[in-house]
Amino acid sequence: MSDPAPGPAVDRLLDLDRAHVWHPYGPMPGRSDPYVVDAAEGVRLRLADGRELVDGMSSWWAAVHGYRHPDLDAAVRAQMSRMSHVMFGGLTHAPAIELATTLVELTPQGLEHVFLCDSGSVGVEVAVKMALQAQRARGFPQRRKLGTWRGGYHGDTFHPMSVCDPVGGMHAMWAGVLPAQIFAGLPPVEFRADYAAELADMVARHAHELAAVIVEPVVQGAGGMRFHHPDYLRVLREVTAEHGVLLIFDEIATGFGRTGRLFAAGHAGVSPDVLCLGKALTGGYLSLAATLCTAPVARAISSGEGGGLAHGPTFMGNPLACAVANASLGLLRSGGWAEQVARIEGGLRTGLAPLRDAAGVADVRVLGAIGVVQMDHDVDMPAATAAAVDAGVWLRPFRNLIYTMPPYVTGDGDLARITAGIAAAVAAT
Ligand SMILES: *Cc1c(COP(=O)(O)O)cnc(C)c1O
């Protein structure tokens, strides 16, 4: 990588950023300056001031193969030389067809039809719409609520927000705006019969008004980075099937190997009726999501009023995004991810274990390529981030959590740097 940009250029960019650019979940202008990134390659981000950081975040869990991967770059270039986009109404193309076919092959059994859309939140909206339309078509128009458990995160548009954790998802701020949904308590790490009974009871008691239950299987991501026992998914599968309630798995965060299985549903060996994918779908290159459903769900929707699914975004099935998703899935299919994730799991366990005894640490947990340090207080985000940056690592803590979801291609040396960066962030907050 070449010389750093001169200081004044960075200052000018930051002035303009402060003046005009909104950043996630922030006020305007932001509370602290973001870091200007010039380029990224492999697992490294190069800042405009010349510093290089090992990326512990995979750009919000998406860049599983790292940056500027030759296969992914080539796939985008090749597709661009044919067409970057065409509308999907009345037209189709090989990249989308190949992607849908591959997703059906790779995902849990029974999921046969694929709806492509722009982002994870929209993919969840589509899943909800599928569930509501299928229930209406089956003669249950009053079944239009969603059941879930606390601690979840499903996106930032309105229906997804309504099934986010009521506290973390700021439901108080949206009282009267968000549809009221039905919540069970936080899913425990261990299997407990009383919690299984609580889930079964929620579905049984509310079956008349529930269109679907939606959960993140095995790992709850942005809602708190919590893990739960996979057998709860079996309980949900049985009880929803028994009561004619659909089961939606949101694997936008867990899909494509992150938890050590290709899909987290694999930990429980169950298939949902509807599956949401996003984030790592394109290897972190472009925004794309996919919502898959079973043949019975598709049949019900297609036989109902309107005669189809009432959704069709402008950039549906974008060929560039599909092409790079196909290349990313090609890399995953060649199989190295499982060893990479297992190796990272081992490195995270070793590297984070000493933090169990550090001041202010409430819990340390690792699953697959996910390492979490939970503090007993909310993290001072600018201070923790700066400490990690000084240690040469990019982290983005939130609430009381300092965590990493590194790219699968992270080597042992860089992984040790990430765990050292986490330790520095812990010490700084
Ligand atoms: C990130 C995420 C979403 C939302 O995806 P966006 O692409 O940010 O809209 C939904 N569900 C889960 C589990 C996620 O992690």
Short mmCIF file of C-alpha atoms and ligand atoms in Angstrom, two decimals:
data_model
loop_
_atom_site.label_atom_id
_atom_site.label_comp_id
_atom_site.label_asym_id
_atom_site.label_seq_id
_atom_site.Cartn_x
_atom_site.Cartn_y
_atom_site.Cartn_z
CA MET A 1 0.00 0.00 0.00
CA SER A 2 1.27 3.50 -0.84
CA ASP A 3 2.02 6.63 1.19
CA PRO A 4 -0.50 8.05 3.63
CA ALA A 5 -2.60 11.01 2.55
CA PRO A 6 -1.36 14.34 3.90
CA GLY A 7 -2.97 15.54 7.14
CA PRO A 8 -4.86 18.58 5.82
CA ALA A 9 -6.78 16.42 3.30
CA VAL A 10 -7.96 14.18 6.15
CA ASP A 11 -8.96 17.21 8.21
CA ARG A 12 -10.97 18.59 5.31
CA LEU A 13 -12.75 15.24 4.82
CA LEU A 14 -13.63 15.13 8.50
CA ASP A 15 -14.92 18.72 8.43
CA LEU A 16 -17.24 17.84 5.54
CA ASP A 17 -18.23 14.57 7.22
CA ARG A 18 -19.19 16.44 10.40
CA ALA A 19 -21.13 19.00 8.36
CA HIS A 20 -23.10 16.69 6.10
CA VAL A 21 -22.81 12.96 6.67
CA TRP A 22 -25.03 10.99 8.99
CA HIS A 23 -23.52 7.86 10.59
CA PRO A 24 -25.33 4.83 12.10
CA TYR A 25 -27.41 5.42 15.24
CA GLY A 26 -25.80 8.83 15.74
CA PRO A 27 -26.73 12.46 16.21
CA MET A 28 -25.80 15.13 13.66
CA PRO A 29 -22.96 15.97 13.90
CA GLY A 30 -21.57 12.79 15.47
CA ARG A 31 -20.34 12.65 19.08
CA SER A 32 -16.84 11.64 18.04
CA ASP A 33 -15.01 11.71 14.73
CA PRO A 34 -15.05 8.53 12.66
CA TYR A 35 -11.80 7.18 11.24
CA VAL A 36 -11.24 7.85 7.52
CA VAL A 37 -10.48 4.63 5.62
CA ASP A 38 -8.53 4.83 2.38
CA ALA A 39 -8.34 1.20 1.33
CA ALA A 40 -8.71 -2.33 2.61
CA GLU A 41 -6.97 -5.53 1.60
CA GLY A 42 -6.97 -9.00 3.14
CA VAL A 43 -7.86 -8.46 6.80
CA ARG A 44 -6.40 -4.96 6.99
CA LEU A 45 -8.01 -1.54 6.83
CA ARG A 46 -5.68 1.30 5.86
CA LEU A 47 -6.59 4.59 7.47
CA ALA A 48 -6.05 7.87 5.62
CA ASP A 49 -3.36 8.82 8.16
CA GLY A 50 -1.38 5.76 7.10
CA ARG A 51 -2.13 3.48 10.06
CA GLU A 52 -3.10 -0.12 9.29
CA LEU A 53 -5.65 -1.93 11.42
CA VAL A 54 -6.45 -5.63 11.59
CA ASP A 55 -10.21 -5.83 11.08
CA GLY A 56 -11.97 -7.56 13.96
CA MET A 57 -15.48 -6.76 12.66
CA SER A 58 -15.65 -8.09 9.07
CA SER A 59 -17.53 -4.84 8.31
CA TRP A 60 -20.51 -5.76 10.46
CA TRP A 61 -19.94 -9.50 10.01
CA ALA A 62 -20.15 -9.49 6.22
CA ALA A 63 -16.59 -9.58 4.82
CA VAL A 64 -15.92 -13.22 5.67
CA HIS A 65 -13.24 -13.62 2.96
CA GLY A 66 -11.53 -10.31 3.74
CA TYR A 67 -11.16 -7.34 1.38
CA ARG A 68 -10.17 -7.27 -2.28
CA HIS A 69 -10.38 -11.02 -2.60
CA PRO A 70 -9.20 -11.80 -6.16
CA ASP A 71 -12.15 -14.13 -6.92
CA LEU A 72 -14.73 -11.65 -5.68
CA ASP A 73 -13.09 -8.68 -7.41
CA ALA A 74 -12.99 -10.69 -10.65
CA ALA A 75 -16.65 -11.69 -10.35
CA VAL A 76 -17.75 -8.06 -10.02
CA ARG A 77 -15.56 -6.97 -12.94
CA ALA A 78 -16.78 -9.78 -15.20
CA GLN A 79 -20.42 -9.05 -14.40
CA MET A 80 -19.91 -5.30 -14.90
CA SER A 81 -18.64 -5.95 -18.41
CA ARG A 82 -22.03 -7.60 -19.21
CA MET A 83 -24.52 -5.50 -17.24
CA SER A 84 -24.60 -3.94 -13.80
CA HIS A 85 -28.35 -3.98 -13.45
CA VAL A 86 -31.60 -4.75 -15.22
CA MET A 87 -35.09 -4.75 -13.75
CA PHE A 88 -36.35 -8.11 -12.44
CA GLY A 89 -39.99 -7.70 -13.46
CA GLY A 90 -40.42 -9.72 -16.65
CA LEU A 91 -36.67 -10.25 -16.97
CA THR A 92 -34.31 -12.73 -15.40
CA HIS A 93 -30.61 -13.53 -15.65
CA ALA A 94 -28.04 -16.23 -14.96
CA PRO A 95 -26.46 -14.66 -11.83
CA ALA A 96 -29.80 -14.57 -9.98
CA ILE A 97 -30.83 -18.04 -11.18
CA GLU A 98 -27.50 -19.52 -10.15
CA LEU A 99 -27.67 -17.81 -6.76
CA ALA A 100 -31.21 -19.00 -5.99
CA THR A 101 -30.35 -22.55 -7.05
CA THR A 102 -27.21 -22.62 -4.89
CA LEU A 103 -29.05 -21.21 -1.86
CA VAL A 104 -31.73 -23.89 -2.15
CA GLU A 105 -28.99 -26.54 -2.29
CA LEU A 106 -27.01 -25.21 0.68
CA THR A 107 -29.79 -24.22 3.10
CA PRO A 108 -31.73 -26.60 5.37
CA GLN A 109 -34.07 -29.06 3.68
CA GLY A 110 -37.46 -27.93 2.46
CA LEU A 111 -36.61 -24.34 1.55
CA GLU A 112 -37.21 -24.21 -2.18
CA HIS A 113 -38.09 -20.69 -3.28
CA VAL A 114 -35.97 -17.57 -3.06
CA PHE A 115 -36.97 -13.91 -2.93
CA LEU A 116 -34.01 -11.57 -3.48
CA CYS A 117 -34.03 -8.07 -2.02
CA ASP A 118 -31.82 -5.22 -0.98
CA SER A 119 -30.90 -5.54 2.68
CA GLY A 120 -31.43 -7.65 5.76
CA SER A 121 -34.20 -5.48 7.19
CA VAL A 122 -36.11 -5.64 3.93
CA GLY A 123 -35.54 -9.40 3.85
CA VAL A 124 -37.20 -9.64 7.27
CA GLU A 125 -40.09 -7.46 6.03
CA VAL A 126 -40.49 -9.90 3.14
CA ALA A 127 -40.48 -12.86 5.55
CA VAL A 128 -43.21 -11.20 7.64
CA LYS A 129 -45.22 -10.42 4.52
CA MET A 130 -44.87 -14.05 3.42
CA ALA A 131 -46.18 -15.24 6.79
CA LEU A 132 -49.13 -12.80 6.84
CA GLN A 133 -50.11 -13.54 3.25
CA ALA A 134 -49.83 -17.31 3.77
CA GLN A 135 -52.03 -17.15 6.87
CA ARG A 136 -54.64 -14.98 5.10
CA ALA A 137 -54.69 -17.35 2.14
CA ARG A 138 -55.21 -20.30 4.50
CA GLY A 139 -58.25 -18.57 5.98
CA PHE A 140 -56.64 -17.07 9.10
CA PRO A 141 -56.56 -13.31 8.47
CA GLN A 142 -56.65 -12.69 12.24
CA ARG A 143 -53.26 -14.38 12.57
CA ARG A 144 -51.09 -11.32 12.04
CA LYS A 145 -48.89 -11.01 15.12
CA LEU A 146 -45.36 -12.25 15.55
CA GLY A 147 -43.94 -14.22 18.46
CA THR A 148 -40.30 -14.10 19.48
CA TRP A 149 -38.04 -14.08 22.52
CA ARG A 150 -36.37 -11.13 24.18
CA GLY A 151 -32.83 -10.11 23.28
CA GLY A 152 -33.32 -10.32 19.51
CA TYR A 153 -32.38 -8.00 16.68
CA HIS A 154 -34.02 -8.19 13.27
CA GLY A 155 -33.30 -4.85 11.61
CA ASP A 156 -34.22 -1.18 11.63
CA THR A 157 -37.41 -0.89 9.56
CA PHE A 158 -40.70 -1.00 11.43
CA HIS A 159 -41.81 -4.63 11.49
CA PRO A 160 -38.27 -5.84 12.22
CA MET A 161 -37.99 -3.23 15.00
CA SER A 162 -41.20 -4.56 16.55
CA VAL A 163 -39.53 -7.95 17.18
CA CYS A 164 -36.22 -6.50 18.42
CA ASP A 165 -35.67 -6.65 22.17
CA PRO A 166 -38.21 -4.25 23.70
CA VAL A 167 -35.55 -2.50 25.82
CA GLY A 168 -32.52 -2.61 23.50
CA GLY A 169 -34.82 -1.87 20.55
CA MET A 170 -36.16 1.25 22.30
CA HIS A 171 -39.82 0.22 22.08
CA ALA A 172 -40.71 2.92 24.63
CA MET A 173 -39.68 5.58 22.11
CA TRP A 174 -41.94 3.96 19.49
CA ALA A 175 -44.96 3.28 21.69
CA GLY A 176 -48.08 3.58 19.56
CA VAL A 177 -46.08 3.24 16.35
CA LEU A 178 -44.71 -0.30 16.41
CA PRO A 179 -47.13 -3.21 16.13
CA ALA A 180 -47.36 -4.96 19.53
CA GLN A 181 -45.81 -8.42 19.32
CA ILE A 182 -45.61 -11.35 21.71
CA PHE A 183 -42.41 -11.99 23.66
CA ALA A 184 -41.03 -14.89 25.67
CA GLY A 185 -38.16 -14.28 28.10
CA LEU A 186 -34.47 -14.37 27.18
CA PRO A 187 -33.41 -17.80 25.90
CA PRO A 188 -30.94 -19.40 28.37
CA VAL A 189 -27.55 -20.83 27.41
CA GLU A 190 -28.39 -24.19 29.00
CA PHE A 191 -31.47 -26.27 28.19
CA ARG A 192 -34.14 -25.70 30.82
CA ALA A 193 -37.48 -27.48 30.75
CA ASP A 194 -39.28 -24.49 32.26
CA TYR A 195 -38.09 -22.20 29.47
CA ALA A 196 -39.02 -24.79 26.82
CA ALA A 197 -42.47 -24.87 28.42
CA GLU A 198 -42.64 -21.06 28.30
CA LEU A 199 -42.00 -21.15 24.54
CA ALA A 200 -44.57 -23.87 23.98
CA ASP A 201 -47.07 -22.00 26.11
CA MET A 202 -46.53 -18.73 24.22
CA VAL A 203 -47.30 -20.41 20.91
CA ALA A 204 -50.24 -22.44 22.23
CA ARG A 205 -51.93 -19.53 24.02
CA HIS A 206 -51.51 -17.07 21.14
CA ALA A 207 -51.91 -19.46 18.19
CA HIS A 208 -55.17 -17.79 17.14
CA GLU A 209 -53.38 -14.45 16.58
CA LEU A 210 -49.86 -15.57 15.63
CA ALA A 211 -48.80 -15.60 11.99
CA ALA A 212 -45.27 -16.70 12.77
CA VAL A 213 -42.54 -17.02 15.34
CA ILE A 214 -39.31 -15.32 14.31
CA VAL A 215 -35.97 -15.93 16.03
CA GLU A 216 -32.24 -15.76 15.42
CA PRO A 217 -31.09 -19.37 15.84
CA VAL A 218 -28.32 -20.12 18.39
CA VAL A 219 -26.76 -16.64 18.43
CA GLN A 220 -28.59 -13.38 19.05
CA GLY A 221 -26.39 -10.77 17.39
CA ALA A 222 -26.92 -7.03 17.70
CA GLY A 223 -29.51 -7.60 20.47
CA GLY A 224 -26.74 -8.59 22.88
CA MET A 225 -24.42 -11.23 21.39
CA ARG A 226 -26.05 -13.97 23.47
CA PHE A 227 -25.89 -17.72 22.75
CA HIS A 228 -28.68 -20.19 23.56
CA HIS A 229 -29.19 -23.95 23.53
CA PRO A 230 -30.10 -25.25 20.06
CA ASP A 231 -32.75 -27.59 21.48
CA TYR A 232 -35.02 -24.56 21.93
CA LEU A 233 -35.21 -24.44 18.14
CA ARG A 234 -36.54 -28.02 18.14
CA VAL A 235 -39.16 -27.03 20.67
CA LEU A 236 -40.21 -24.08 18.52
CA ARG A 237 -40.29 -26.26 15.39
CA GLU A 238 -42.60 -28.81 17.04
CA VAL A 239 -44.97 -26.41 18.70
CA THR A 240 -45.34 -24.03 15.74
CA ALA A 241 -46.04 -26.94 13.39
CA GLU A 242 -48.60 -28.32 15.81
CA HIS A 243 -50.50 -25.01 15.92
CA GLY A 244 -50.23 -23.94 12.28
CA VAL A 245 -47.91 -21.07 13.14
CA LEU A 246 -45.03 -20.47 10.72
CA LEU A 247 -41.40 -20.52 11.91
CA ILE A 248 -38.98 -17.89 10.56
CA PHE A 249 -35.24 -18.17 11.20
CA ASP A 250 -33.33 -14.93 10.80
CA GLU A 251 -29.85 -16.15 9.85
CA ILE A 252 -28.72 -12.78 8.53
CA ALA A 253 -25.96 -12.76 11.17
CA THR A 254 -25.41 -16.50 11.69
CA GLY A 255 -25.56 -17.75 8.10
CA PHE A 256 -22.59 -18.85 6.00
CA GLY A 257 -20.45 -20.50 8.64
CA ARG A 258 -20.09 -17.88 11.39
CA THR A 259 -21.21 -20.21 14.23
CA GLY A 260 -19.21 -23.22 13.01
CA ARG A 261 -22.11 -24.67 10.99
CA LEU A 262 -22.94 -23.44 7.51
CA PHE A 263 -26.29 -22.35 8.99
CA ALA A 264 -27.02 -22.14 12.71
CA ALA A 265 -30.20 -24.19 12.17
CA GLY A 266 -27.77 -27.08 11.58
CA HIS A 267 -26.89 -27.09 15.30
CA ALA A 268 -30.45 -28.24 15.96
CA GLY A 269 -31.09 -30.16 12.73
CA VAL A 270 -34.35 -28.33 12.07
CA SER A 271 -35.69 -26.44 9.06
CA PRO A 272 -37.80 -23.30 9.34
CA ASP A 273 -40.68 -22.43 7.00
CA VAL A 274 -38.99 -19.17 6.08
CA LEU A 275 -35.28 -18.27 6.22
CA CYS A 276 -33.69 -14.80 6.04
CA LEU A 277 -30.13 -14.39 4.75
CA GLY A 278 -28.03 -11.26 4.26
CA LYS A 279 -24.80 -9.75 5.57
CA ALA A 280 -22.14 -12.32 4.47
CA LEU A 281 -24.22 -13.35 1.43
CA THR A 282 -22.05 -11.25 -0.91
CA GLY A 283 -18.85 -11.70 1.11
CA GLY A 284 -19.35 -8.11 2.25
CA TYR A 285 -19.12 -6.54 -1.21
CA LEU A 286 -22.65 -5.31 -1.91
CA SER A 287 -25.99 -5.08 -0.15
CA LEU A 288 -28.13 -8.12 -0.88
CA ALA A 289 -30.54 -10.27 1.09
CA ALA A 290 -32.51 -13.41 0.34
CA THR A 291 -35.70 -14.71 1.93
CA LEU A 292 -36.35 -18.40 1.29
CA CYS A 293 -39.56 -20.32 1.91
CA THR A 294 -40.99 -23.80 1.59
CA ALA A 295 -43.25 -24.99 -1.23
CA PRO A 296 -46.39 -25.04 0.98
CA VAL A 297 -45.81 -21.40 2.00
CA ALA A 298 -45.28 -20.36 -1.62
CA ARG A 299 -48.37 -22.32 -2.71
CA ALA A 300 -50.55 -20.66 -0.09
CA ILE A 301 -49.36 -17.15 -1.01
CA SER A 302 -49.81 -17.83 -4.71
CA SER A 303 -53.37 -19.10 -4.23
CA GLY A 304 -54.40 -16.09 -2.12
CA GLU A 305 -55.88 -12.71 -2.96
CA GLY A 306 -53.66 -10.71 -5.29
CA GLY A 307 -52.30 -13.98 -6.62
CA GLY A 308 -48.73 -13.41 -5.53
CA LEU A 309 -46.27 -11.99 -3.06
CA ALA A 310 -46.85 -8.25 -2.73
CA HIS A 311 -43.23 -7.15 -2.97
CA GLY A 312 -40.81 -6.14 -5.74
CA PRO A 313 -37.96 -3.75 -5.03
CA THR A 314 -36.40 -1.67 -7.82
CA PHE A 315 -33.01 -3.30 -7.46
CA MET A 316 -34.37 -6.82 -6.94
CA GLY A 317 -31.88 -9.49 -7.99
CA ASN A 318 -29.15 -6.95 -8.82
CA PRO A 319 -26.74 -8.83 -11.12
CA LEU A 320 -23.54 -7.38 -9.62
CA ALA A 321 -24.62 -8.39 -6.14
CA CYS A 322 -25.74 -11.84 -7.31
CA ALA A 323 -22.48 -12.40 -9.21
CA VAL A 324 -20.32 -11.59 -6.20
CA ALA A 325 -22.60 -13.69 -3.96
CA ASN A 326 -22.07 -16.60 -6.34
CA ALA A 327 -18.30 -16.14 -6.13
CA SER A 328 -18.47 -15.95 -2.32
CA LEU A 329 -20.59 -19.10 -2.12
CA GLY A 330 -18.10 -20.76 -4.47
CA LEU A 331 -15.33 -20.05 -1.95
CA LEU A 332 -17.47 -21.38 0.89
CA ARG A 333 -18.36 -24.48 -1.12
CA SER A 334 -14.71 -25.27 -1.67
CA GLY A 335 -14.82 -26.04 2.04
CA GLY A 336 -11.95 -24.25 3.78
CA TRP A 337 -14.29 -22.19 5.96
CA ALA A 338 -15.01 -24.99 8.44
CA GLU A 339 -11.33 -25.43 9.39
CA GLN A 340 -10.81 -21.66 9.38
CA VAL A 341 -13.74 -21.05 11.73
CA ALA A 342 -12.65 -23.93 14.02
CA ARG A 343 -9.10 -22.54 14.14
CA ILE A 344 -10.41 -19.04 14.93
CA GLU A 345 -12.68 -20.49 17.63
CA GLY A 346 -9.63 -22.07 19.26
CA GLY A 347 -7.60 -18.86 18.98
CA LEU A 348 -10.41 -16.78 20.46
CA ARG A 349 -10.87 -19.20 23.38
CA THR A 350 -7.15 -19.08 24.20
CA GLY A 351 -6.74 -15.37 23.57
CA LEU A 352 -9.81 -14.19 25.48
CA ALA A 353 -9.66 -16.62 28.46
CA PRO A 354 -7.35 -14.40 30.56
CA LEU A 355 -9.93 -11.58 30.35
CA ARG A 356 -12.33 -13.56 32.55
CA ASP A 357 -10.38 -12.26 35.54
CA ALA A 358 -9.97 -8.69 34.27
CA ALA A 359 -11.57 -5.80 36.15
CA GLY A 360 -15.10 -4.98 34.98
CA VAL A 361 -15.57 -8.17 32.94
CA ALA A 362 -18.88 -9.98 33.55
CA ASP A 363 -18.57 -12.79 30.98
CA VAL A 364 -16.38 -14.10 28.18
CA ARG A 365 -17.95 -16.35 25.53
CA VAL A 366 -16.88 -17.84 22.22
CA LEU A 367 -18.76 -19.75 19.54
CA GLY A 368 -17.37 -20.34 16.06
CA ALA A 369 -15.73 -17.16 14.78
CA ILE A 370 -17.49 -15.03 17.42
CA GLY A 371 -15.71 -13.82 20.54
CA VAL A 372 -17.54 -11.71 23.11
CA VAL A 373 -16.40 -9.93 26.26
CA GLN A 374 -19.36 -8.67 28.24
CA MET A 375 -18.55 -5.90 30.71
CA ASP A 376 -20.47 -5.19 33.91
CA HIS A 377 -21.02 -1.59 32.70
CA ASP A 378 -21.66 0.22 29.44
CA VAL A 379 -18.49 0.64 27.40
CA ASP A 380 -17.03 4.10 26.79
CA MET A 381 -17.11 3.50 23.03
CA PRO A 382 -14.70 6.26 21.85
CA ALA A 383 -12.15 5.31 24.55
CA ALA A 384 -12.43 1.57 23.90
CA THR A 385 -12.25 2.06 20.13
CA ALA A 386 -9.22 4.35 20.42
CA ALA A 387 -7.42 1.85 22.66
CA ALA A 388 -8.02 -0.91 20.11
CA VAL A 389 -6.88 1.36 17.25
CA ASP A 390 -3.70 2.15 19.19
CA ALA A 391 -3.18 -1.63 19.42
CA GLY A 392 -3.64 -1.85 15.63
CA VAL A 393 -7.13 -3.37 15.66
CA TRP A 394 -10.54 -2.25 14.42
CA LEU A 395 -13.37 -2.99 16.87
CA ARG A 396 -16.82 -1.45 17.28
CA PRO A 397 -18.07 -2.12 20.81
CA PHE A 398 -21.70 -1.43 21.74
CA ARG A 399 -23.61 -1.21 25.01
CA ASN A 400 -21.66 -3.38 27.48
CA LEU A 401 -20.07 -5.56 24.79
CA ILE A 402 -16.58 -5.66 23.30
CA TYR A 403 -16.54 -8.38 20.67
CA THR A 404 -15.01 -9.64 17.46
CA MET A 405 -16.32 -11.42 14.38
CA PRO A 406 -13.15 -11.53 12.28
CA PRO A 407 -12.93 -12.54 8.61
CA TYR A 408 -12.46 -16.32 8.28
CA VAL A 409 -9.11 -15.74 6.54
CA THR A 410 -7.61 -14.09 9.64
CA GLY A 411 -4.26 -15.76 10.38
CA ASP A 412 -3.10 -16.78 13.86
CA GLY A 413 -0.81 -13.77 14.27
CA ASP A 414 -3.52 -11.31 13.32
CA LEU A 415 -6.00 -13.13 15.55
CA ALA A 416 -3.61 -12.73 18.49
CA ARG A 417 -3.46 -9.03 17.62
CA ILE A 418 -7.28 -8.87 17.71
CA THR A 419 -7.50 -10.52 21.14
CA ALA A 420 -4.76 -8.15 22.37
CA GLY A 421 -6.81 -5.27 20.95
CA ILE A 422 -9.85 -6.50 22.86
CA ALA A 423 -7.76 -6.66 26.04
CA ALA A 424 -6.63 -3.07 25.42
CA ALA A 425 -10.24 -1.97 24.89
CA VAL A 426 -11.30 -3.75 28.10
CA ALA A 427 -8.55 -2.03 30.05
CA ALA A 428 -9.55 1.39 28.64
CA THR A 429 -13.21 1.35 29.60
C1 LIG B 1 -27.97 -7.05 10.53
C2 LIG B 1 -29.18 -7.85 10.79
C3 LIG B 1 -30.41 -7.53 10.22
C4 LIG B 1 -30.62 -6.29 9.36
O1 LIG B 1 -29.85 -6.32 8.20
P1 LIG B 1 -29.55 -4.95 7.42
O2 LIG B 1 -28.86 -5.38 6.18
O3 LIG B 1 -28.68 -4.14 8.34
O4 LIG B 1 -30.85 -4.28 7.17
C5 LIG B 1 -31.49 -8.34 10.48
N1 LIG B 1 -31.37 -9.44 11.26
C6 LIG B 1 -30.19 -9.79 11.82
C7 LIG B 1 -30.10 -11.03 12.65
C8 LIG B 1 -29.06 -9.01 11.62
O5 LIG B 1 -27.90 -9.33 12.21
#
